[in-house]
C-alpha cells in the first residue's frame, strides 16, 4: 500500500467523528457554564480556560479527556491560590459525577463527567513567560500558541501522535522519556506535515536546535543560555519553547526514544503500513526456550506492587535494577540486561545473567606485602602468596546467584530505590522461572523483542 | 627447638667435612697444575683463576662444582680470546674425564673431573670495573672482594644460601629471579650474620639502597645513575656491586621472591625449624578434588618440550600463559591463575578458569545510531536496539572454552612466545584432565600450595 493510502486509512481511525465532536463541544459548553457558576457563587476573580489537546482540537478519536484550568489573578498569593483553587475545583466537581483530589506541584481535582475524565487545575492567569510562577501556568500559553499556528494542520498532529504512540515513543513522563503532545504540535507547525517530520528525523538531530519563535534573535541572551545548558546535558534535541525562551520542550526526550523514532520513521517511509500506528500483535514466544537458546539465566525479583503512581514506582524499580546490575557484576556475574515494571499487581525486576553459579573459591587481591595492612592480610588468610608487590589469598564465596543476591540485600550492598527498598527485602527471588502472568514480559525481555528496532512496535 | 640449636643442626648438614675439604683442595691443586701445563704448552699469556663459591669457601657440602677462569691480557682482541680460550679449555679438558662445549656470551668448555663439573671459562684479566669487557670478567673481582671481606663468616653465607634454597628463592636465573650466591655473600658481609640478615628483611626493603663499598661517595655520578635507573624500574633492592658502581647485584631479584624471603624470614625467627632449609615434603593431593572444591576448571595446553634451555623456554611459556589470560578475559572467561613449566618431556601452560562454557549469545555494542556506521550495524544485525546513543545487537558466539581457544589461536589473537608459537598451534588442549605425570603440578597449581607462603617451601 502506498503511503497516502495508509495515511488515509489511519486518519479514518483516529480522526474524531462528527458525533464525537458534537459530544465534546457540548461537554465543553456545559463544563464552562458549570465552572462560571461556581466561580460566581464563590465570588472569585478567576477565568476558566480549556487547554490541552481537546482545546487545540488535536485529540485522537476516543481520547478526549478534559483539562480545565482555573486562572487566578497574578497578585494572588500562592498559598491562597492553592486553597481557593482546590475549593473551587471541588465546588465545580459537585455539579459533576464524582471526583478525587490528585497531587502535582499543587493539589487539583480530578473529576468524572459523562464518562470523561476532567482535570480542574488552578493556575495563574499569565500573559507571557515573564509572569510564569508555577509549572502549569504555561499550558494556557501553549494552547494559545498552538491554536494561532496550527492553520488547519490538526490531522497532521493526530497522525504524528498516533505514530509516536504506535512505536512506543509518546509521552514525556519520566518512565517513557518520549515526545510530548506539545512537542508533536511544534514539529508539525515547524515542518508542515506528518511526512515532513518523519523525513526530517536525521536532519533535526544534526540541526539540533529548533526555535520556531526566533527567541535566539528576540532574546539572544536567555535563549543562548538555554541552548548552552541543554547542550551540556547532551540532549538529542533542543526545542526552544515558543512561549518561553528559558525552556527546552524536549528536555525529557531520551536518546533511546529518539533512536526508536529515527529508525521507525525510516522504516515507515521505506515500507509504510498501519502497523506503525497501532503496533503489531506482539510477537510472543516461550521464555524458557529463549533461555536455552541463549544459554543464559533469568533472575526475577518480584513483590506485590506498592501503592505508588508509575511516575514514582518505575524510576525506583529501574534504579534498583541498575543497583542489582552493578552489585552482581562486582560479585562476578555478568548481567546481560535488565527490565523492570509491573503486571497483574506484581512489581518485578528481571535480570538476565550469564550463569546460575559462580566458582566457590575466588582470588582475593590484598595490599602490598611490606605494609601493616599486608601483615594483617597475611595473618587473616589461610593461603597467601605474592604476585608483584601484592599479596593474594583464596576467598570462599557463596556460589548460587540467589544466595549471592540474598546476602547482597541483607548487607545493604545494592543501591535500591528508596520507596521499594523494604519491598525488595521481602521479595520473592525466582531463578529461570516466572509465574504465568509474567511469562510474556520474560519472553519480550529475554528475546529483546521488547526493544528490537526491527521487530514489532 | 631454639634458633641456635636449629642452626647448629643445619650447619652439621651443610658444612663440608674435613674429608670433602681435602678432596676439594686436592682437586684445585691438580686442576691448577693441569691448566698451567696446557697454557705453557700452547704458549699463551693466560692466568688461571679459581672463582665462585669453591674459591670463596662458601660452597655447600656436596655442592662443589669448579669454576676455573682463564684470564687473557686486556690487549687480546675479543675474537682471539674466543678462539684461543676455547682451544685452551679443550686442551685442559683433554687431561680430564670428558667435556662438552657450552654457550653463554661466548663458548666455554664444561668438563668432568673425578665426578665434579669443571667450567673452563675464558675472560679478560681485569683489575677494576673500568676494564670490564665481557659479562664474566667481574667474577675474578667478586671472588677477590669476597675473600677480602668475609672475615671467617663463611658458614653464615652457607646458612643463608641453604635457607634461600629451602624457601625456593635462590638463583638469579630469569625463571627464578631470586637471590644469587654473590648477593648472599654481600648481605652477610654487610649485616654480619645469617640471623642479622633475616632480621633485616623489612629494614632492607625500606632502606632500599645497599652500598657496601661507598660508591655513592667515591663515584657519586655513576652510582647515582645506577640508583636512578633501578629505582625507575621499581626493583625491590638496589645493591651497588662492591666491584662495579654501574651494576645492581640484585637487578634480577623479583618482588615475588623478595616477598617469599620476607615472610619466611619472619616465620623462621618466630618458629625456627630445619624445614626452612631443606623444604618439607611437598604436600600433595588430588587435582580433580581441588577442581571440585573450588568449582573452577583447568585448561592445559601441552606439547613436547622444545629443545630450548630453561632460560629461553620458561619466559616464553610464561609470556604465552599471559597471552592466553588476556585473550580469554576478552572473550568473557575469568582466568583465576596460570602456571607454566615442563615435566617429563612435556611443556605445559595451565590456566584455571571460572567455567567450561560461556553463554551462547552475547550482547554486542555498536556505534552511535545516527552515523553511517550506525546504519551499517542496523542493517547487518537481526535484532537491534538503542541504549543511550548507541546501538546494540545480539551476537552468537562459540561456547566451549576449547573451541574458543582453538579459534583464538587460529586467528592469531593470542600473544605467544615466539619460540613456542608453532608448538602451541599444534598443542594438545585438555580440559579438567591432565596426564599422570602432570597431576602433581596441576594439584600444586590449583591449590596454590606451589606459592602458599604459609605452606611448605
Short mmCIF file of C-alpha atoms in Angstrom, two decimals, chain A residues 77 155 284 311 328 397 425:
data_model
loop_
_atom_site.label_atom_id
_atom_site.label_comp_id
_atom_site.label_asym_id
_atom_site.label_seq_id
_atom_site.Cartn_x
_atom_site.Cartn_y
_atom_site.Cartn_z
CA UNK A 77 -0.57 34.80 46.97
CA UNK A 155 -4.87 15.94 11.42
CA UNK A 284 5.48 -13.78 21.51
CA UNK A 311 5.95 8.23 37.79
CA UNK A 328 26.18 -8.65 40.70
CA UNK A 397 32.24 -17.32 48.41
CA UNK A 425 13.98 -7.03 51.11
#
